[in-house]
mmCIF file of C-alpha atoms and ligand atoms in Angstrom:
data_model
loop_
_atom_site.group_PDB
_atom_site.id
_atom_site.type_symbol
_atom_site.label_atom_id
_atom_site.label_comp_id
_atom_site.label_asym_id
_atom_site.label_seq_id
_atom_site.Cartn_x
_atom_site.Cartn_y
_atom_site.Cartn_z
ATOM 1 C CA UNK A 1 0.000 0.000 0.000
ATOM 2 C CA UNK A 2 1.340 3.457 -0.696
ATOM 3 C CA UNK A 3 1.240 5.516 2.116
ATOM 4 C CA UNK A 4 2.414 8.827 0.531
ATOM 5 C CA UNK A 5 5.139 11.197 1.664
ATOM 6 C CA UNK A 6 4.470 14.311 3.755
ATOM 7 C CA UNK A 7 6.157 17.180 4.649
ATOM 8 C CA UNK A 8 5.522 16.795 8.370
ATOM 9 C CA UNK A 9 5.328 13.394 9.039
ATOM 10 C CA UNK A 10 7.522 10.450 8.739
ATOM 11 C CA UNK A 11 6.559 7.233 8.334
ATOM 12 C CA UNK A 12 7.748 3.030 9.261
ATOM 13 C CA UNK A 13 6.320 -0.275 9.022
ATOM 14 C CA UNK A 14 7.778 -2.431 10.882
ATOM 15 C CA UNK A 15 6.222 -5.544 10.470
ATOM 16 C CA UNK A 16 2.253 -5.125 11.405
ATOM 17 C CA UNK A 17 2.668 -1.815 12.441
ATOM 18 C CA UNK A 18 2.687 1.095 11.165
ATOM 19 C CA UNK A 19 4.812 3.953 12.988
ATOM 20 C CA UNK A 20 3.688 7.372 11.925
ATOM 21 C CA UNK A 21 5.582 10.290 13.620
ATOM 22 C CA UNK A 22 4.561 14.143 13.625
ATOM 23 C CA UNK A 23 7.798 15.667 12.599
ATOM 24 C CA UNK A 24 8.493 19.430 13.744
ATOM 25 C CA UNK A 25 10.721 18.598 16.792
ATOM 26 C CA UNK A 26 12.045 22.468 16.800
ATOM 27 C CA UNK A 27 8.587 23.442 17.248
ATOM 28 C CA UNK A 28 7.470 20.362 19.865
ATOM 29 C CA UNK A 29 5.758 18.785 16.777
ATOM 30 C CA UNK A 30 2.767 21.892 17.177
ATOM 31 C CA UNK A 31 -0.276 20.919 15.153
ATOM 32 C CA UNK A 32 0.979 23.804 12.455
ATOM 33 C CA UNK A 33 -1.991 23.863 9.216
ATOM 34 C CA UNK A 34 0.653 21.778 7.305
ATOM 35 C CA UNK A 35 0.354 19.084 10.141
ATOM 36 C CA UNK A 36 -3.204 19.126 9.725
ATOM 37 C CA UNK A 37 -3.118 18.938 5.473
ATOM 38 C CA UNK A 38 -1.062 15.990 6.041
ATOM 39 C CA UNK A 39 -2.421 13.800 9.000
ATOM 40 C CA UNK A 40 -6.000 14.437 6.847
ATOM 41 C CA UNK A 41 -4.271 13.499 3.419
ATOM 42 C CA UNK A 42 -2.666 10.405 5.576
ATOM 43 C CA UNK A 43 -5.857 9.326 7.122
ATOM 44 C CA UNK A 44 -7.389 9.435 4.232
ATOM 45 C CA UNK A 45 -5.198 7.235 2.387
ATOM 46 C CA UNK A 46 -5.213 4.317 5.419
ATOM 47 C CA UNK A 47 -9.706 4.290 4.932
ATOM 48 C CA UNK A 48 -8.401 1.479 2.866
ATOM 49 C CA UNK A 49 -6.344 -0.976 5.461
ATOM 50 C CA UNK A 50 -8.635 -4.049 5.096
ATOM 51 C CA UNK A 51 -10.427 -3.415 2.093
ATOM 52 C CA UNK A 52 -10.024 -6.803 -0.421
ATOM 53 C CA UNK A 53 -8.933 -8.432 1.956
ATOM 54 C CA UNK A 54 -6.108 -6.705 2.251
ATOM 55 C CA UNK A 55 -4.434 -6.071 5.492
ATOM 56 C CA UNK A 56 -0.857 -4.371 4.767
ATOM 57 C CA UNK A 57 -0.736 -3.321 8.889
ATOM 58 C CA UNK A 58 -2.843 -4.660 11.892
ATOM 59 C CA UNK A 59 -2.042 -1.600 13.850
ATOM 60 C CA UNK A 60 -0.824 2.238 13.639
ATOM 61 C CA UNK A 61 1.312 3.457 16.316
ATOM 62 C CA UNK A 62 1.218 7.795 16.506
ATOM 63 C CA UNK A 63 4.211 9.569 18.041
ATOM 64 C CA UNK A 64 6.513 12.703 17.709
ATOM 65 C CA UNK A 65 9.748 13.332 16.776
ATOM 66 C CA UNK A 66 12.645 14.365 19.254
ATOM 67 C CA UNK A 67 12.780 13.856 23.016
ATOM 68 C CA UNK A 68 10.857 16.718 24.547
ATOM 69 C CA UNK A 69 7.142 16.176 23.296
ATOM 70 C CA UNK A 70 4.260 13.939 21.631
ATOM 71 C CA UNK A 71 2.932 17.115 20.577
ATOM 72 C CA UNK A 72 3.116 21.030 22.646
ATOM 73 C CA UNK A 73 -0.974 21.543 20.934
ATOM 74 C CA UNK A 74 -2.422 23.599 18.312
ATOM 75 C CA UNK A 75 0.600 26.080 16.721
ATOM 76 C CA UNK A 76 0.367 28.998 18.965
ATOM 77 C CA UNK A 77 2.072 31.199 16.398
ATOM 78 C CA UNK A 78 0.104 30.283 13.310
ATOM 79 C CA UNK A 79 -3.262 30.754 15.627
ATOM 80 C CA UNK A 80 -2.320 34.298 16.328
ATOM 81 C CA UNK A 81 -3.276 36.051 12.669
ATOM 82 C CA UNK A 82 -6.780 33.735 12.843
ATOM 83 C CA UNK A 83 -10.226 35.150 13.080
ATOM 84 C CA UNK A 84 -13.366 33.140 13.998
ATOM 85 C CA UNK A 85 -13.888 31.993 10.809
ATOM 86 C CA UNK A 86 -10.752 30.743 10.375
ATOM 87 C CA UNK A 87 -10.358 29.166 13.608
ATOM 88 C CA UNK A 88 -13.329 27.332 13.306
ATOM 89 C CA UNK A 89 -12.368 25.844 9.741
ATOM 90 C CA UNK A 90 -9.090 24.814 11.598
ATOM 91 C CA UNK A 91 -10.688 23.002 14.134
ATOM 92 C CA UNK A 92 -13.144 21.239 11.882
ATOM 93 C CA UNK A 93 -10.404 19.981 9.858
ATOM 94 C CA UNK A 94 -8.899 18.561 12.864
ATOM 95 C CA UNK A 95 -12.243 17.243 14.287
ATOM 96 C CA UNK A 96 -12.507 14.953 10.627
ATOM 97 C CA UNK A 97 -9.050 13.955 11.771
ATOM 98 C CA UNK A 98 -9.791 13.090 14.656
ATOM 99 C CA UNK A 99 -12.935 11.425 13.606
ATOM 100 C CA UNK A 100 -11.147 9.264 10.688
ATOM 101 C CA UNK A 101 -8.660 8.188 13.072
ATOM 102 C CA UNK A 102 -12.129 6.867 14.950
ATOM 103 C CA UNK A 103 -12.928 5.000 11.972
ATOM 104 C CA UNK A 104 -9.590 3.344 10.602
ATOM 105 C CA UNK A 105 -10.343 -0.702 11.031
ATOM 106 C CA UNK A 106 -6.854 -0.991 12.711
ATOM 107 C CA UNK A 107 -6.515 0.063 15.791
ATOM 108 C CA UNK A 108 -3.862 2.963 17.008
ATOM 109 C CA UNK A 109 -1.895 3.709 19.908
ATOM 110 C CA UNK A 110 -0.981 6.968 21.214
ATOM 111 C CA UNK A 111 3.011 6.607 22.320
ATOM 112 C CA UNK A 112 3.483 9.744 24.052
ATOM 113 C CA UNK A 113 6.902 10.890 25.192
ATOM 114 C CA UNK A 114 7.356 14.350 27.280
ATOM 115 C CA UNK A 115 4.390 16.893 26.451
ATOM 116 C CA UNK A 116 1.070 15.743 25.111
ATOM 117 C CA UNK A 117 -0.944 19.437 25.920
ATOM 118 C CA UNK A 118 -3.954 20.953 24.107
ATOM 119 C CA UNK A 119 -4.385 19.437 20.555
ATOM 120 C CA UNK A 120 -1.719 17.528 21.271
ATOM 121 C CA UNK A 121 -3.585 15.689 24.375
ATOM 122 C CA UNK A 122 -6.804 15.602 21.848
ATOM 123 C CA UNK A 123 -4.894 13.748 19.066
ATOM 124 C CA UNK A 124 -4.064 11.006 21.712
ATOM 125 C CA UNK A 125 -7.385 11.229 22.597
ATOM 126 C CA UNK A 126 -8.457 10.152 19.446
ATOM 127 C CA UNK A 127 -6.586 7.077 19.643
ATOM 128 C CA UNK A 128 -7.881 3.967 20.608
ATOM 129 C CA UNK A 129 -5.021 3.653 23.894
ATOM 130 C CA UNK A 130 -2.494 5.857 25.332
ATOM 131 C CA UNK A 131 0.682 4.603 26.458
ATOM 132 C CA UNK A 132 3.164 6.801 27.748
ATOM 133 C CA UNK A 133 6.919 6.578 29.044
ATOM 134 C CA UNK A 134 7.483 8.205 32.677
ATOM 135 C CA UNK A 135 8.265 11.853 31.930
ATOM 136 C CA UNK A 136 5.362 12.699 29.961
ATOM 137 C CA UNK A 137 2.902 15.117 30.546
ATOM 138 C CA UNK A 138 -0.689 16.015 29.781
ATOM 139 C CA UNK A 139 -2.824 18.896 29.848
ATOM 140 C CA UNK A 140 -5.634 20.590 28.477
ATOM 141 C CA UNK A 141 -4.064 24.437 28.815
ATOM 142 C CA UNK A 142 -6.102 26.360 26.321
ATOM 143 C CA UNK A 143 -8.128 28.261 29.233
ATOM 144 C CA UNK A 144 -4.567 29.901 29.867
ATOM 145 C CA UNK A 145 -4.586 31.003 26.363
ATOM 146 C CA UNK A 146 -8.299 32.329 26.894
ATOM 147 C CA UNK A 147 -9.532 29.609 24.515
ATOM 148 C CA UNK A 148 -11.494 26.212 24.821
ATOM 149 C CA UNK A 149 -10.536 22.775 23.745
ATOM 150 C CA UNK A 150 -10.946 22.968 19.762
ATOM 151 C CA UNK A 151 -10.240 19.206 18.723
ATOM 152 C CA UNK A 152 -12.166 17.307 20.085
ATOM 153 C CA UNK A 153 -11.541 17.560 23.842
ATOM 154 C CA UNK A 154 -14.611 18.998 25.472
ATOM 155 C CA UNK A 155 -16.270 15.723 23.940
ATOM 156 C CA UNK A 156 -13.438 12.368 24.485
ATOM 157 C CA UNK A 157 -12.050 13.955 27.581
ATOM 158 C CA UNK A 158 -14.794 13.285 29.643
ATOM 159 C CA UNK A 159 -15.886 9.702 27.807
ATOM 160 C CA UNK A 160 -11.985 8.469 28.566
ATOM 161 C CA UNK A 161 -11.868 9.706 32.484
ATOM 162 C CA UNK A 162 -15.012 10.687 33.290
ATOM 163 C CA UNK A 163 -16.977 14.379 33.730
ATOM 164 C CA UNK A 164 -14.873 15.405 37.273
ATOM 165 C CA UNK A 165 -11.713 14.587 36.349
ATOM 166 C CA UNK A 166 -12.318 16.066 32.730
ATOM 167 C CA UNK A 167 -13.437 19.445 34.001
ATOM 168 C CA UNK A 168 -10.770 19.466 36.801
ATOM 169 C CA UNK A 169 -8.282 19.181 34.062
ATOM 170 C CA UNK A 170 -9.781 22.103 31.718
ATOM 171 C CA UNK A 171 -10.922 24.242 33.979
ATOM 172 C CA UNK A 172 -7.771 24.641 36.058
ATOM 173 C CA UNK A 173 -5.513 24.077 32.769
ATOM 174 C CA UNK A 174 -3.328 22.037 34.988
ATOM 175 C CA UNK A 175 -0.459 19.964 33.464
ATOM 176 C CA UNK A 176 -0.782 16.128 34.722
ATOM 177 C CA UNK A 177 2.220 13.417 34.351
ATOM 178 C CA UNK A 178 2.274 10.338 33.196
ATOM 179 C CA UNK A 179 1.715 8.078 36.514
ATOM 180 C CA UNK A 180 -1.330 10.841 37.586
ATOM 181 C CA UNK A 181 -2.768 10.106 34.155
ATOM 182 C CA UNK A 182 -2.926 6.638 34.646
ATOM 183 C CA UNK A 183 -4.307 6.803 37.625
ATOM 184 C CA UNK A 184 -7.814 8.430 36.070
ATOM 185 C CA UNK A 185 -7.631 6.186 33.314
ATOM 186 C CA UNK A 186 -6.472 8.575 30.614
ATOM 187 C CA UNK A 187 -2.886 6.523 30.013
ATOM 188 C CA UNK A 188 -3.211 2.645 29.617
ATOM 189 C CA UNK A 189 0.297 1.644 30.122
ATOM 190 C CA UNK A 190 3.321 4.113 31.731
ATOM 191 C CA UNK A 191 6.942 2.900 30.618
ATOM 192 C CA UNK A 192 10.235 3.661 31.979
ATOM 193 C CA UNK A 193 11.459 5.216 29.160
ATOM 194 C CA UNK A 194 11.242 6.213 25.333
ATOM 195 C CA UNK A 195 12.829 2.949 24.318
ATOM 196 C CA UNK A 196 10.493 0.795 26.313
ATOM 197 C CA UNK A 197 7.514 2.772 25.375
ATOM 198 C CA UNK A 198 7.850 2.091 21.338
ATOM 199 C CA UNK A 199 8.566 -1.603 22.184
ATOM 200 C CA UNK A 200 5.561 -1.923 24.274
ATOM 201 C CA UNK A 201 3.690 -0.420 21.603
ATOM 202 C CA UNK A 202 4.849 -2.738 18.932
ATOM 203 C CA UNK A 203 4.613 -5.775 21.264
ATOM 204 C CA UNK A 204 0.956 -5.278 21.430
ATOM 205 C CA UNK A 205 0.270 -4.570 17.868
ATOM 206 C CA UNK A 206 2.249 -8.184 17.451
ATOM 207 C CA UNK A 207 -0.736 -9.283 19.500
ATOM 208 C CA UNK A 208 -3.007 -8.172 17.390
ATOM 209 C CA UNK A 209 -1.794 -9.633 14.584
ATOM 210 C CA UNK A 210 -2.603 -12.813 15.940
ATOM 211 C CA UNK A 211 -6.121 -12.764 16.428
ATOM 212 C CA UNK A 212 -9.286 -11.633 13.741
ATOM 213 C CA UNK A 213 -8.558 -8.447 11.919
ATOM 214 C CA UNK A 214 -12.467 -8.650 10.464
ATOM 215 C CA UNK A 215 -13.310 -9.317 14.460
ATOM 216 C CA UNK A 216 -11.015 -6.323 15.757
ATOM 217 C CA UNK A 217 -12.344 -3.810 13.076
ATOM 218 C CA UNK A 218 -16.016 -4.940 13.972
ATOM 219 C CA UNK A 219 -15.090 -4.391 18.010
ATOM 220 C CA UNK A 220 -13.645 -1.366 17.053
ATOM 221 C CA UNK A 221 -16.603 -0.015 15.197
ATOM 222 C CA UNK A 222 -19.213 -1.300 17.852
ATOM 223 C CA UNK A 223 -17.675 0.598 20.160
ATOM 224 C CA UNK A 224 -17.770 3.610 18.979
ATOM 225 C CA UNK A 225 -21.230 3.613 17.592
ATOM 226 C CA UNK A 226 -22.445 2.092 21.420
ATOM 227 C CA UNK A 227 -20.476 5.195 22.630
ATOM 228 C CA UNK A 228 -23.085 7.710 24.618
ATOM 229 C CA UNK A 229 -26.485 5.210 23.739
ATOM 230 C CA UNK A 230 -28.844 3.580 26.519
ATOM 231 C CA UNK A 231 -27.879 0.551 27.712
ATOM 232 C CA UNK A 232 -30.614 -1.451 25.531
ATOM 233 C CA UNK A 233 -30.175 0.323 22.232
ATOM 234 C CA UNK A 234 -26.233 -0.542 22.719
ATOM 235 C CA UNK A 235 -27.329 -3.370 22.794
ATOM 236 C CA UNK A 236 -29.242 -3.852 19.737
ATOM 237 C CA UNK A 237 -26.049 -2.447 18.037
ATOM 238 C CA UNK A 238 -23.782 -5.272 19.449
ATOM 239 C CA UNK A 239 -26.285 -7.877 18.259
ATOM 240 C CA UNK A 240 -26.396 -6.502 15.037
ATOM 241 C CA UNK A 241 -21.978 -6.656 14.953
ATOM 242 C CA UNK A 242 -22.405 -10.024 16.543
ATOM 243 C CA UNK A 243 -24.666 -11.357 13.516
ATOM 244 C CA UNK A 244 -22.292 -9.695 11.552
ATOM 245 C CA UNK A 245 -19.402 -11.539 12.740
ATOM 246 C CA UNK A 246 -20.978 -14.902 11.968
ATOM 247 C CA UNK A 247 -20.743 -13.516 8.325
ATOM 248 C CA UNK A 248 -17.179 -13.879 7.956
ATOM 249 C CA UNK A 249 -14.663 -16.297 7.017
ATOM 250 C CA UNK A 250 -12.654 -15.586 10.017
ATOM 251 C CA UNK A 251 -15.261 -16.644 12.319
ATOM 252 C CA UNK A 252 -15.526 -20.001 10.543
ATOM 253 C CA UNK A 253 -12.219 -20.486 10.577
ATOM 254 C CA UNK A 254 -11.521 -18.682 14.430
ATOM 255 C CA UNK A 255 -14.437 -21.485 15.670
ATOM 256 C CA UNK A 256 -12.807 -24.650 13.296
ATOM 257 C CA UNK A 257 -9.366 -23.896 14.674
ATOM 258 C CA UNK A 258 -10.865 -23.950 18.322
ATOM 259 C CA UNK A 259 -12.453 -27.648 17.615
ATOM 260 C CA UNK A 260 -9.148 -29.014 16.023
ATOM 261 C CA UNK A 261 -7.472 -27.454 18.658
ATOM 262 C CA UNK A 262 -5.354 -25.769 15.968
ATOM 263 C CA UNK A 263 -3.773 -22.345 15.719
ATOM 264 C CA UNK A 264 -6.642 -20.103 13.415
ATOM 265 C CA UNK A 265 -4.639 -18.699 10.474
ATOM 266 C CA UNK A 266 -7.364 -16.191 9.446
ATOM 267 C CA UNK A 267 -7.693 -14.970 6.126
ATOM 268 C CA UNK A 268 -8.850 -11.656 6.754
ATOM 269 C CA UNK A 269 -12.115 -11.476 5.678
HETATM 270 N N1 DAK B 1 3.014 26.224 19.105
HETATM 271 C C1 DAK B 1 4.067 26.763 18.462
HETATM 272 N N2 DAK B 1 5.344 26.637 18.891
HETATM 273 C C2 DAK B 1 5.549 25.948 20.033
HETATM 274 C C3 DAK B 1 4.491 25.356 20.761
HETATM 275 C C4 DAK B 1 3.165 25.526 20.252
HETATM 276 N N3 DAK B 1 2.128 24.992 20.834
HETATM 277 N N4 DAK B 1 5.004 24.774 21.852
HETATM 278 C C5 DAK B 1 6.329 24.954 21.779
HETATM 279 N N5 DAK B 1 6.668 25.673 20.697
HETATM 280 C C6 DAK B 1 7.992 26.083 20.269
HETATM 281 C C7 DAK B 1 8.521 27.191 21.178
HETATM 282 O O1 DAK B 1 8.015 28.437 20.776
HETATM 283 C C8 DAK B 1 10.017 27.048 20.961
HETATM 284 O O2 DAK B 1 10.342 27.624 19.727
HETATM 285 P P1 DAK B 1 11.671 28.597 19.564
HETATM 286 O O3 DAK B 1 11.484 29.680 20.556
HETATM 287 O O4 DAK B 1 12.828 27.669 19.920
HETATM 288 O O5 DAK B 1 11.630 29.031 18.131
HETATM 289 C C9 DAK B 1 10.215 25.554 20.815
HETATM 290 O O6 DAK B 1 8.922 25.020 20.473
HETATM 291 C C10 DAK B 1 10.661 24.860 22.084
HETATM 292 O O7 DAK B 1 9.770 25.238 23.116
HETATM 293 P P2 DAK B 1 10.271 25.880 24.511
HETATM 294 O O8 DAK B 1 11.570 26.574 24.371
HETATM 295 O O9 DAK B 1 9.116 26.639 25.080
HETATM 296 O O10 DAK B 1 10.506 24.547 25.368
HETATM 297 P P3 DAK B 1 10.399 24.381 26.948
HETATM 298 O O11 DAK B 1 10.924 23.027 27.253
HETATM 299 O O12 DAK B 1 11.005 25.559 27.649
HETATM 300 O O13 DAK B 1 8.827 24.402 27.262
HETATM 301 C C11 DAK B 1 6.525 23.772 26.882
HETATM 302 C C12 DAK B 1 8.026 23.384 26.747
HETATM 303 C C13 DAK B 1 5.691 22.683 26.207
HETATM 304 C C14 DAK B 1 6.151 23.828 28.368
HETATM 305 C C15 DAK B 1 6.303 25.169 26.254
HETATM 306 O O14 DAK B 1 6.861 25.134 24.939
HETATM 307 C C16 DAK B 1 4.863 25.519 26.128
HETATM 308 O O15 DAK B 1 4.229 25.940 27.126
HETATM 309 N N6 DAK B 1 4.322 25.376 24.934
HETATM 310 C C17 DAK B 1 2.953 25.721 24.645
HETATM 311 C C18 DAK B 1 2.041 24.703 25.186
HETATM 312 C C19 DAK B 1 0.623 25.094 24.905
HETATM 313 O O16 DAK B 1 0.089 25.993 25.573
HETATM 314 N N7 DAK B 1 0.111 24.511 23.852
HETATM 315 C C20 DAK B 1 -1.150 24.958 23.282
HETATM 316 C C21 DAK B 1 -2.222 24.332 24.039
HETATM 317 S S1 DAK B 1 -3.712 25.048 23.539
HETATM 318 C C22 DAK B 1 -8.647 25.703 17.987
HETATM 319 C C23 DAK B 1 -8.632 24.369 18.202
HETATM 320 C C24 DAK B 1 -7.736 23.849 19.080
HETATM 321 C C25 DAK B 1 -6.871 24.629 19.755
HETATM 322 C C26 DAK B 1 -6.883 25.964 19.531
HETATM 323 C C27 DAK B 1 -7.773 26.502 18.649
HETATM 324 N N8 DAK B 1 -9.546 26.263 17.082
HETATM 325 C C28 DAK B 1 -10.650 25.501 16.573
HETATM 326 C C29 DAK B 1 -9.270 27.547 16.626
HETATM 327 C C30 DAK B 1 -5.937 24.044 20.628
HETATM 328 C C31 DAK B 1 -5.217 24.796 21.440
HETATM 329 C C32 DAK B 1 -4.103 24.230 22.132
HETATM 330 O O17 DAK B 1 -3.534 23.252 21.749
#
């Protein structure tokens, strides 16, 4: 699959996963408009992971580039010549980046080293897991610029740690690390160090690649779409993905394997 080449972000595979980094180290990889073009241009090329058949990665892993930060937010400097129109163009074209990210059939870790603040904690957000190595940080800081969250965080915040802890954290504009943030459930995994964190982030995408990538992309999907329904219409969507799941040759040959007491090679579809 061609991924395409971008000004701002560099990109790996390395075996089932693909590593995409946000490039501008000098400026703490800031979400500049060029960031935007490209992580939009780049998630709209990997829509097609799984179509056909086709499964070139099982799993995307998102990080920056240098030691000091995932990514320091939104581009402070661009934001300063924007008026409201602009601004809110800019934030809907990270909101369908955030919301494609959402809907990629693989799923996609957040590896966040040093500072993951404003639309750089709302990228991560949009990921399916954070993991984090020990000296990163998190924040939602915009109320210090006299702004709001604008990608996304006023929304996932709260789903991922709950309505206190979310307001705490953007009213106040307080800066969080890495073992606080686990501890409200905003960081899966804390790792000792930058090294550790991309190997615990590839180890698990090697998981993945072991199981259904029809089942994963279903899971993935149900859960979002149960996301903020009643407890019996979530329902009726799960039933629905469970049906669904019967439909696939994976789930014939997932259950077969089981019987014969065989590893499942599945095909993918
Ligand atoms: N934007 C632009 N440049 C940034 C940056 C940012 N967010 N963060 C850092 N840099 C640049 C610095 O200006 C500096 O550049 P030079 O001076 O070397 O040219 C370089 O990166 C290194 O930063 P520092 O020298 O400041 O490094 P320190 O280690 O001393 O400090 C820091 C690191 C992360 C504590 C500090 O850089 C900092 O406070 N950065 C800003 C963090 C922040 O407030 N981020 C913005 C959060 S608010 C919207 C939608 C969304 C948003 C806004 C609008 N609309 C819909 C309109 C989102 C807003 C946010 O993200």
């Amino acid at each position: 699959m061609d991924w395409g080449s971008y000004a701002t972000l560099s990109l790996e595979q390395d075996g089932d996963a693909l590593i995409v980094t946000v490039n501008r180290p000098e400026a703490l990889n800031a979400l500049a408009n060029q960031v935007v073009d490209d992580l939009l241009e780049l998630t709209g090329r990997l829509e097609g992971i799984g179509r056909d058949a086709d499964w070139p990665v099982r799993g995307i892993v998102l990080t920056g580039a240098g030691a000091k930060a995932f990514v320091a937010g939104a581009d402070i400097r661009e934001m300063d010549g924007m008026d409201p129109a602009t601004a809110e163009a800019y934030g809907r074209r990270m909101h369908q980046v955030t919301l494609r990210l959402e809907e990629l059939p693989v799923p996609v870790i957040a590896a966040v080293n040093g500072f993951a603040l404003g639309g750089g904690c709302e990228l991560a957000l949009a990921c399916d897991f954070i993991y984090a190595s020990a000296d990163a940080s998190f924040g939602q800081p915009e109320v210090a610029l006299g702004l709001v969250p604008g990608f996304g965080g006023s929304v996932r915040l709260q789903q991922r740690v709950g309505a206190g802890q979310a307001r705490e954290l953007i009213f106040t504009g307080r800066r969080i690390d890495a073992r606080h943030a686990h501890g409200i459930g905003l960081v899966n995994r804390v790792f000792d160090d930058a090294a550790a964190l991309m190997d615990g982030a590839r180890a698990t995408i090697a998981e993945l690649a072991r199981v259904s990538p029809t089942a994963v992309a279903n899971a993935k999907r149900t859960m979002h779409r149960v996301q903020g329904l009643g407890v019996a219409e979530g329902l009726e969507v799960e039933a629905e993905s469970f049906r669904e799941a019967f439909t696939t040759e994976d789930s014939a040959v997932g259950r077969a394997a089981f019987v014969a007491k065989e590893r499942a090679a599945f095909p993918g579809r």
